[in-house]
Tab-separated table of C-alpha atoms in Angstrom:
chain	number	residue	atom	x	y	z
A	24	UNK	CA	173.362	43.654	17.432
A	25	UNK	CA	170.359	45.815	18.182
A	26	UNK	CA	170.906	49.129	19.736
A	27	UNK	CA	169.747	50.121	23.398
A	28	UNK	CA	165.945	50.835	22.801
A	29	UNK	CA	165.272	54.688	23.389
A	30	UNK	CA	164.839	55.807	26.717
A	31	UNK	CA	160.900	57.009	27.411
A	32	UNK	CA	160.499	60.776	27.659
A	33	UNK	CA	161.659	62.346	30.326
A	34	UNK	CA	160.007	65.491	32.680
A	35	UNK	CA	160.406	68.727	30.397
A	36	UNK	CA	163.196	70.906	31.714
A	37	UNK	CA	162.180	74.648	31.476
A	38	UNK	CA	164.902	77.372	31.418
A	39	UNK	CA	164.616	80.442	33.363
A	40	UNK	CA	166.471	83.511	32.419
A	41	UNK	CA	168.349	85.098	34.815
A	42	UNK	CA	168.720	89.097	34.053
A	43	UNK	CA	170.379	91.677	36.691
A	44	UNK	CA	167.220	93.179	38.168
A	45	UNK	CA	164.618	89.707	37.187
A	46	UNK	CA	162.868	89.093	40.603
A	47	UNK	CA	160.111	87.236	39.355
A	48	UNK	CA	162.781	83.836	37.946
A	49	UNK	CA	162.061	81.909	41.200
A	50	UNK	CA	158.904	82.613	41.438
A	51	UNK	CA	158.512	81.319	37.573
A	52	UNK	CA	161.355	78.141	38.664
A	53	UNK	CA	158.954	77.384	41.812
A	54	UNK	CA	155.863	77.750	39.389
A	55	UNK	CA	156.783	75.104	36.803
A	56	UNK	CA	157.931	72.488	39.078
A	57	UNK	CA	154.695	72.955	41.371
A	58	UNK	CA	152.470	72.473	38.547
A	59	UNK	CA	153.618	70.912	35.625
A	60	UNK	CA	156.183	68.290	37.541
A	61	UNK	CA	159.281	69.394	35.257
A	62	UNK	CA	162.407	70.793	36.097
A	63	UNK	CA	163.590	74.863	36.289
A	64	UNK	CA	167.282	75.192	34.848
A	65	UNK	CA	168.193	78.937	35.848
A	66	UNK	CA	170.030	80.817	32.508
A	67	UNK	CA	172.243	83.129	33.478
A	68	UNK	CA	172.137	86.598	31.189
A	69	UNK	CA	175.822	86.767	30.108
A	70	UNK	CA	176.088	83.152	28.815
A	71	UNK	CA	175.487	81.845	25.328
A	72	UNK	CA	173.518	79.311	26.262
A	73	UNK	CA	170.239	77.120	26.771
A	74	UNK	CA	171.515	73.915	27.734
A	75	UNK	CA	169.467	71.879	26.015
A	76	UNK	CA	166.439	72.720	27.959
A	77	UNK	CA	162.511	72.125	26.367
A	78	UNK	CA	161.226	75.402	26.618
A	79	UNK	CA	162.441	78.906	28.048
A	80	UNK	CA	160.616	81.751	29.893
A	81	UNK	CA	162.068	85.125	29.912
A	82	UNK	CA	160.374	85.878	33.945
A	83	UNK	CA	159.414	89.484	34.900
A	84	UNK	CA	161.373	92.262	37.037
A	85	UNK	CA	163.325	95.327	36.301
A	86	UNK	CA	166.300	93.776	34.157
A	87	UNK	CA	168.961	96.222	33.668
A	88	UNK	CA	166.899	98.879	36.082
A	89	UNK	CA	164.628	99.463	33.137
A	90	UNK	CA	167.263	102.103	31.990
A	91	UNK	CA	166.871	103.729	28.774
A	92	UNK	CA	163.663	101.772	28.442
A	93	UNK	CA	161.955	98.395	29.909
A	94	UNK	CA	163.837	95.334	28.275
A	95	UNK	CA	165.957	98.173	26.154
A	96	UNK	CA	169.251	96.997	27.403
A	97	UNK	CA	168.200	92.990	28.399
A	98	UNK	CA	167.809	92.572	24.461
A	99	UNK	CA	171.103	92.540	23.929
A	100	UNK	CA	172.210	90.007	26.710
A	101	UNK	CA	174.327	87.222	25.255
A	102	UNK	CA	171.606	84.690	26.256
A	103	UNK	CA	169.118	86.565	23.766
A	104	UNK	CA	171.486	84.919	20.467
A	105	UNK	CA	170.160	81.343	21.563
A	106	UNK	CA	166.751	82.244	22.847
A	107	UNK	CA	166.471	83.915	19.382
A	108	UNK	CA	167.437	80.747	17.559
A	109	UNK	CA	165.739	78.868	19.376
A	110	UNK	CA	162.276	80.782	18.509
A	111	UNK	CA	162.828	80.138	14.766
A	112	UNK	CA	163.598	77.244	15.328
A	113	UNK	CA	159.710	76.926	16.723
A	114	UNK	CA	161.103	76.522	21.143
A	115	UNK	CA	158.509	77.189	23.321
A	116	UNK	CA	158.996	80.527	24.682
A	117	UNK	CA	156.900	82.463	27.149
A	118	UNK	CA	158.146	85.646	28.102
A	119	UNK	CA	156.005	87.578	31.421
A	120	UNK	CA	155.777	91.554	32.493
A	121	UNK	CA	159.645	92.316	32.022
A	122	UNK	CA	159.801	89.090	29.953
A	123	UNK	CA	157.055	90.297	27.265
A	124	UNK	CA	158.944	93.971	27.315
A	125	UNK	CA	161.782	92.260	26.381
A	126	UNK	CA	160.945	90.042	23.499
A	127	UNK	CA	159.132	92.751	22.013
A	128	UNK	CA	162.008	94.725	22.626
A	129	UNK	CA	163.696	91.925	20.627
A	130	UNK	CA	161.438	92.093	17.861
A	131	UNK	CA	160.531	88.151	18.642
A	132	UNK	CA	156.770	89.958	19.330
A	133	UNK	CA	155.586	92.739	17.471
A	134	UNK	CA	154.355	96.006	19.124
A	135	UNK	CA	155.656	97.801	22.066
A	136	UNK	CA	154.769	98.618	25.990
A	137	UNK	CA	154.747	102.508	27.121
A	138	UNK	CA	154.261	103.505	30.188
A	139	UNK	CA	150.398	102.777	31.868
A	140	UNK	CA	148.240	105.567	30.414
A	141	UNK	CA	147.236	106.161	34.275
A	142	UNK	CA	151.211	106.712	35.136
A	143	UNK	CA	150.900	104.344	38.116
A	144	UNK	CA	152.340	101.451	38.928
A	145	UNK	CA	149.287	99.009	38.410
A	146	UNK	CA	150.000	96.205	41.508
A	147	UNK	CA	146.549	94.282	41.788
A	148	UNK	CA	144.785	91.514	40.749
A	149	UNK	CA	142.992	91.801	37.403
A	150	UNK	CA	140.552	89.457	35.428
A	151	UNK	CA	142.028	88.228	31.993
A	152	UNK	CA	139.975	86.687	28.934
A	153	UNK	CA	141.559	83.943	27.546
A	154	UNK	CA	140.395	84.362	23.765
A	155	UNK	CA	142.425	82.091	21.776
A	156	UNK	CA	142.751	78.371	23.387
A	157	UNK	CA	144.909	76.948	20.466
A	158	UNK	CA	148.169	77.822	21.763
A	159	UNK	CA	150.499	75.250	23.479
A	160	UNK	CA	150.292	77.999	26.240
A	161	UNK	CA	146.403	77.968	26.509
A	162	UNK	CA	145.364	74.390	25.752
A	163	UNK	CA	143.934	73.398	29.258
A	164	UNK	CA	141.835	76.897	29.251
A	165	UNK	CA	138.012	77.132	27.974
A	166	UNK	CA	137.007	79.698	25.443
A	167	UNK	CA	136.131	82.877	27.111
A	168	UNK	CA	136.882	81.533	30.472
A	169	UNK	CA	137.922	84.347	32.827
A	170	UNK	CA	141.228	84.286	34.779
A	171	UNK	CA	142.237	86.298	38.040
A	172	UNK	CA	145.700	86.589	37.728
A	173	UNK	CA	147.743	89.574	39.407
A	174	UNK	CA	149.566	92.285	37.544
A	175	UNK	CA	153.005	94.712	38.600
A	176	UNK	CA	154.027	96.808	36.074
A	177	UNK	CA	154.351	100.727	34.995
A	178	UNK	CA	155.049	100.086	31.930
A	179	UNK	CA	152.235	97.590	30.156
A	180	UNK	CA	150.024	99.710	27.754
A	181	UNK	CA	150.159	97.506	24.360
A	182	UNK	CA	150.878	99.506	21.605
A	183	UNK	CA	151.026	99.131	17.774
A	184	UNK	CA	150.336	100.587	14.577
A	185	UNK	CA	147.344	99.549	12.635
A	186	UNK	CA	149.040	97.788	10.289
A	187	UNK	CA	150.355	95.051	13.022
A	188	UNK	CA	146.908	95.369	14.767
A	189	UNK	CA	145.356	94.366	11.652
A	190	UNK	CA	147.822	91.597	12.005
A	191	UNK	CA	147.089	90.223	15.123
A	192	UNK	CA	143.375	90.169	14.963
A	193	UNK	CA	143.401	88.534	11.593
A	194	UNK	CA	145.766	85.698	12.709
A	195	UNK	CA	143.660	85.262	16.064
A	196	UNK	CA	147.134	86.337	17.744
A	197	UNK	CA	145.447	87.689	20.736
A	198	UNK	CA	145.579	85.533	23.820
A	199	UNK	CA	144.288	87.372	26.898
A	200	UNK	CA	142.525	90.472	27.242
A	201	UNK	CA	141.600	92.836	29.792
A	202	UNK	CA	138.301	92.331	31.161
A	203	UNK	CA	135.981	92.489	35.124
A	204	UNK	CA	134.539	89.591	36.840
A	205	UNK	CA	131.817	89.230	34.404
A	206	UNK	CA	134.597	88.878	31.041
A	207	UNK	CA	133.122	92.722	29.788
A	208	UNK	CA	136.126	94.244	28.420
A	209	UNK	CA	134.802	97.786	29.781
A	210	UNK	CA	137.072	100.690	29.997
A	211	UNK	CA	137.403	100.528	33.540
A	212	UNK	CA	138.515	97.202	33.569
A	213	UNK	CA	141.331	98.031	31.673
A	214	UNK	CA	144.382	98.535	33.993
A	215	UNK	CA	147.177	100.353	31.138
A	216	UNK	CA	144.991	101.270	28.720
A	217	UNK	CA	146.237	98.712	26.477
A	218	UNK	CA	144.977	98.773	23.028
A	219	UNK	CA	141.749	96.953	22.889
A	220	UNK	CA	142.286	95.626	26.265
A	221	UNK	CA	145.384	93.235	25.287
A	222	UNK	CA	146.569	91.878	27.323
A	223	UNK	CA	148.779	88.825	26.034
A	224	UNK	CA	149.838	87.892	22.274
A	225	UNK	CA	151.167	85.123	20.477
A	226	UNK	CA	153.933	85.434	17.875
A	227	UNK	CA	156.847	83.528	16.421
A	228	UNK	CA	157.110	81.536	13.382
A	229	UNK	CA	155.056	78.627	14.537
A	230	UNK	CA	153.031	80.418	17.056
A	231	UNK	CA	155.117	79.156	19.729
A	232	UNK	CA	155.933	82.795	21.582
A	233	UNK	CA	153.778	84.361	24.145
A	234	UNK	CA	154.203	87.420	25.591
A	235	UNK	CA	151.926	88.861	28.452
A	236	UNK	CA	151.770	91.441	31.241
A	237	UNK	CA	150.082	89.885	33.875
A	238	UNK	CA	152.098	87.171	36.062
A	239	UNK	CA	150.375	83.485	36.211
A	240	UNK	CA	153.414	82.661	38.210
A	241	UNK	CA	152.268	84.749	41.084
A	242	UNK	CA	148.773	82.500	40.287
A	243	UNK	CA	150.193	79.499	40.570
A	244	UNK	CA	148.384	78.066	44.190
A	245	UNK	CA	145.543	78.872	46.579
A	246	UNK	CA	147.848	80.369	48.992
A	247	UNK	CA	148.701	83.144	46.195
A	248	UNK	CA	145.555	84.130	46.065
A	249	UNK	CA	144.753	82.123	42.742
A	250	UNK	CA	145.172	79.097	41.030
A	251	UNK	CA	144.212	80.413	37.906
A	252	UNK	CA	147.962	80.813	36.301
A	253	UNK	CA	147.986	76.815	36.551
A	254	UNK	CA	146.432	76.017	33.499
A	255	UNK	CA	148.887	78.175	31.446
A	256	UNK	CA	152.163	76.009	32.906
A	257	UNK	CA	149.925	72.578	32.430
A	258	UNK	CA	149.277	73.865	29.243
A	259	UNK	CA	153.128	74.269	28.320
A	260	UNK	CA	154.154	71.022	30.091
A	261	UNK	CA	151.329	68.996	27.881
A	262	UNK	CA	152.695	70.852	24.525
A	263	UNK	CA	156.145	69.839	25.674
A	264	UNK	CA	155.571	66.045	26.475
A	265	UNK	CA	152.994	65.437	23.129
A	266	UNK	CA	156.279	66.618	21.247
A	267	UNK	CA	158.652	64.552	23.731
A	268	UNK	CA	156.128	61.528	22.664
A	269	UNK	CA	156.064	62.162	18.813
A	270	UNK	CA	159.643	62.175	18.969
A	271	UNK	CA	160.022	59.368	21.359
A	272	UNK	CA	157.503	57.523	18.954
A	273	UNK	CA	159.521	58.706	15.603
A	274	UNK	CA	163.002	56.593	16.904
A	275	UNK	CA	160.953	53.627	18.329
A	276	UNK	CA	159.204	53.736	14.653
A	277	UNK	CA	162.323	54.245	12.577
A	278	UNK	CA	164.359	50.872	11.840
A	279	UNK	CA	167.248	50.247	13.529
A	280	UNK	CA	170.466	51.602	12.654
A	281	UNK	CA	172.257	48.781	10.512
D	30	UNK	CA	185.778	114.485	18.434
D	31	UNK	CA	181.922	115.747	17.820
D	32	UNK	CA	179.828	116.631	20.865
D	33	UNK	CA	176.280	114.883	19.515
D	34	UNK	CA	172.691	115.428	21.267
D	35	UNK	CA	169.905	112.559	20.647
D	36	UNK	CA	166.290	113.999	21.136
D	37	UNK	CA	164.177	111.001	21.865
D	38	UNK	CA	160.152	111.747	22.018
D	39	UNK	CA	157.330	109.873	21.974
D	40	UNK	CA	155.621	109.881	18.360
D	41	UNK	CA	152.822	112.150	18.578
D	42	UNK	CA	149.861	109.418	17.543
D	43	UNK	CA	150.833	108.099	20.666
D	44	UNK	CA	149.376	109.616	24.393
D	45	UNK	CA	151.931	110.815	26.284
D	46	UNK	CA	150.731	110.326	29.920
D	47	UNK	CA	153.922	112.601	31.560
D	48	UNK	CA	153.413	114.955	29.131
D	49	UNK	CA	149.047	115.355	29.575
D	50	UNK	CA	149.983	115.376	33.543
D	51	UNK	CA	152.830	118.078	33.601
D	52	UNK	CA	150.442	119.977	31.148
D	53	UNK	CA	147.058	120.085	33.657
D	54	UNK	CA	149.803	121.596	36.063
D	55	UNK	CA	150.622	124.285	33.758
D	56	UNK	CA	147.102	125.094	33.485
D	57	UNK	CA	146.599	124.825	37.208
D	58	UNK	CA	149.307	126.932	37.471
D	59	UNK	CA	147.666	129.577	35.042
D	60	UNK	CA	149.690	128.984	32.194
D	61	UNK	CA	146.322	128.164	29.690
D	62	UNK	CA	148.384	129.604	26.531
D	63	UNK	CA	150.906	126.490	26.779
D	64	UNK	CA	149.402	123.431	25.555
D	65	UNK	CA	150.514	120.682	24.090
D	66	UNK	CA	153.164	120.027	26.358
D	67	UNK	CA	155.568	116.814	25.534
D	68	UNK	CA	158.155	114.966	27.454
D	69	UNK	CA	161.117	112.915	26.142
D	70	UNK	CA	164.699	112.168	26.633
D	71	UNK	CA	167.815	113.885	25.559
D	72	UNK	CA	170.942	111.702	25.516
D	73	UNK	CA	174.863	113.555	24.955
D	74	UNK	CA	177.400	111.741	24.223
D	75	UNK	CA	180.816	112.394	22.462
D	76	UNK	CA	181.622	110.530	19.355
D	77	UNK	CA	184.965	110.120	17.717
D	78	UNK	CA	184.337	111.135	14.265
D	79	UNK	CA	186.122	112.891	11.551
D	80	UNK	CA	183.341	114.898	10.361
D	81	UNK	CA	180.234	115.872	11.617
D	82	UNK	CA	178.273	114.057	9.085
D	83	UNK	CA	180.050	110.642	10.245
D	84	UNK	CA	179.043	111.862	13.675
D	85	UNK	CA	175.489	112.178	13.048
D	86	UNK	CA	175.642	108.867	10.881
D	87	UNK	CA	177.245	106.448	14.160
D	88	UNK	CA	174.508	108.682	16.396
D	89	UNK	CA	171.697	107.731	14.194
D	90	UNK	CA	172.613	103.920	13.984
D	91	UNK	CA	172.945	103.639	17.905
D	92	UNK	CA	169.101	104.999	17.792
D	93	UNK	CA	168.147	102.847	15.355
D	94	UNK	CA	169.206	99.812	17.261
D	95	UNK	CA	169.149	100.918	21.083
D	96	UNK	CA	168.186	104.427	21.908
D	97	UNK	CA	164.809	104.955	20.214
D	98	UNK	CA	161.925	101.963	19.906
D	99	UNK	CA	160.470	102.571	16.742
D	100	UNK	CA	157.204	101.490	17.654
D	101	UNK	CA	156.942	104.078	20.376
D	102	UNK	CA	159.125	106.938	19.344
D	103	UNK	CA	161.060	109.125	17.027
D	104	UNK	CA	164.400	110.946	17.390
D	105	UNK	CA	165.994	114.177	16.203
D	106	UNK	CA	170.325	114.372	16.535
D	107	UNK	CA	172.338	117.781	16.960
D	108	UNK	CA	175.740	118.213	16.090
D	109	UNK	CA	178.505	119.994	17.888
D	110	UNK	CA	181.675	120.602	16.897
């Protein structure tokens, strides 16, 4: 007797990790199932972990109070293990403001964030450069197209040594940089003082880790302010269901277990 | 039991924007022979050790791992008792 055929892919479920001091997890929750019709599952910090969900974002806030240092102490949350895991294992993982402190924190990025080379707490909206559209986060983007998405953070000056500069820029790792209205990546347009006006980067064995400062979250409909963060979530949900599909495809393909 | 000190600064290739800010006070304040002025953290703690060396060896692992990022900074451990 033939097996029940395989049921057809279901909306991706995207897990939001819950730190003491995140205040940016609903906001990121409301964001994905505005945009890209899937589902938020809520991870708390002291479990072990993911549930089975698609794809994880690590939101922004002040985990931990930012003692010691930003994402310092949120590193070594018992939900980090699996979210480690499950970024060799090539999971979808986008980690925002706190969120990119954290995994670099983690080591899942390279580089580190100090504090803003102005010391103040940059809370504005700033234009982005998307410069790398092959990324499952960055897929429904154009080339050079120029994104107003708002920023909140004292601590979001990228900064590495050469060596991993070197790094990024030959494996096209940068995502978003700083830039005005016009997509000129002048000084003055740089809010941190970021090295060479990053912004976001992508990392992980398979490319399938992005960190960034700015929050498309908070960009996520025209009552915001901007719709601009949209295309980053429709980006993830499209990466999700092509690889719900394959698989989907892969068991209808395979012959039925005997 | 060892009394230990952890030094943590920023490594000096990188700005420190505390440290340039406190320093254009200083100057404001007169002070134009102090310059290069740095800011970092300094972190006591007591360790249960039998030496000081094993002291200084459980301080410098912690740093390693949690106290110091060693993208963004170095760090120097004292000692006591």
């Amino acid at each position: 007797m033939n097996s029940a055929p395989p049921a057809p892919p279901a909306p991706p479920r995207i897990g939001v990790v819950v730190f003491p001091g995140s205040n940016c997890d609903t906001d990121a929750g409301n964001a994905v199932e505005q945009t890209l019709g899937g589902e938020a599952s809520y991870l708390w910090h002291a479990d072990k972990d993911l549930e089975n969900v698609d794809a994880v974002i690590v939101p922004g806030g002040f985990s931990y109070g930012d003692a010691l240092r930003a994402g310092a102490i949120a590193r070594f949350a018992p939900i980090m293990e699996p979210v480690a895991r499950f970024t060799a294992d090539g999971g979808l993982v986008l980690g925002i403001c706190n969120g990119f402190q954290i995994l670099c924190e983690a080591g899942l990025l390279p580089g580190a964030l100090a504090r803003n080379e102005g010391l103040r707490f940059v809370c504005r909206q700033v234009y982005l450069r998307v410069e790398n559209t092959d990324t499952p986060f960055t897929s429904h983007y154009r080339p050079g197209q120029v994104l107003r998405i708002p920023t909140a953070h004292g601590e979001g000056r990228f900064t590495c040594d050469d060596a991993v500069y070197d790094r990024l820029i030959g494996e096209n790792a940068v995502v978003f940089r700083y830039c005005d209205a016009d997509g000129r990546s002048t000084p003055e347009a740089n809010p941190n003082g970021s090295r060479d006006h990053i912004a976001g980067i992508v990392g992980g064995p398979q490319r399938n880790v992005l960190g960034m400062m700015p929050h498309p979250e908070r960009a996520a409909c025209a009552w915001l302010g901007s719709e601009d963060g949209v295309g980053l979530f429709e980006s993830l949900g499209a990466a999700l269901l092509d690889g719900k599909r394959a698989a989907f495809a892969a068991q209808r393909a395979a012959p039925a277990p005997v | 039991m060892a009394k230990v000190t952890v030094f943590v600064t920023l490594k000096p290739t990188l700005l420190d924007t505390q440290g340039r800010t406190v320093e254009n006070a200083v100057h404001h304040l007169g002070y134009s022979d102090v310059t290069d002025v740095r800011i970092g953290k300094v972190i006591e703690m007591d360790v249960a050790a039998d030496s000081a060396e094993a002291a200084r060896s459980r301080a410098a692992a912690l740093c390693d791992k949690l106290l110091a990022n060693p993208v963004t900074e170095s760090y120097r451990i004292e000692v006591d008792g």
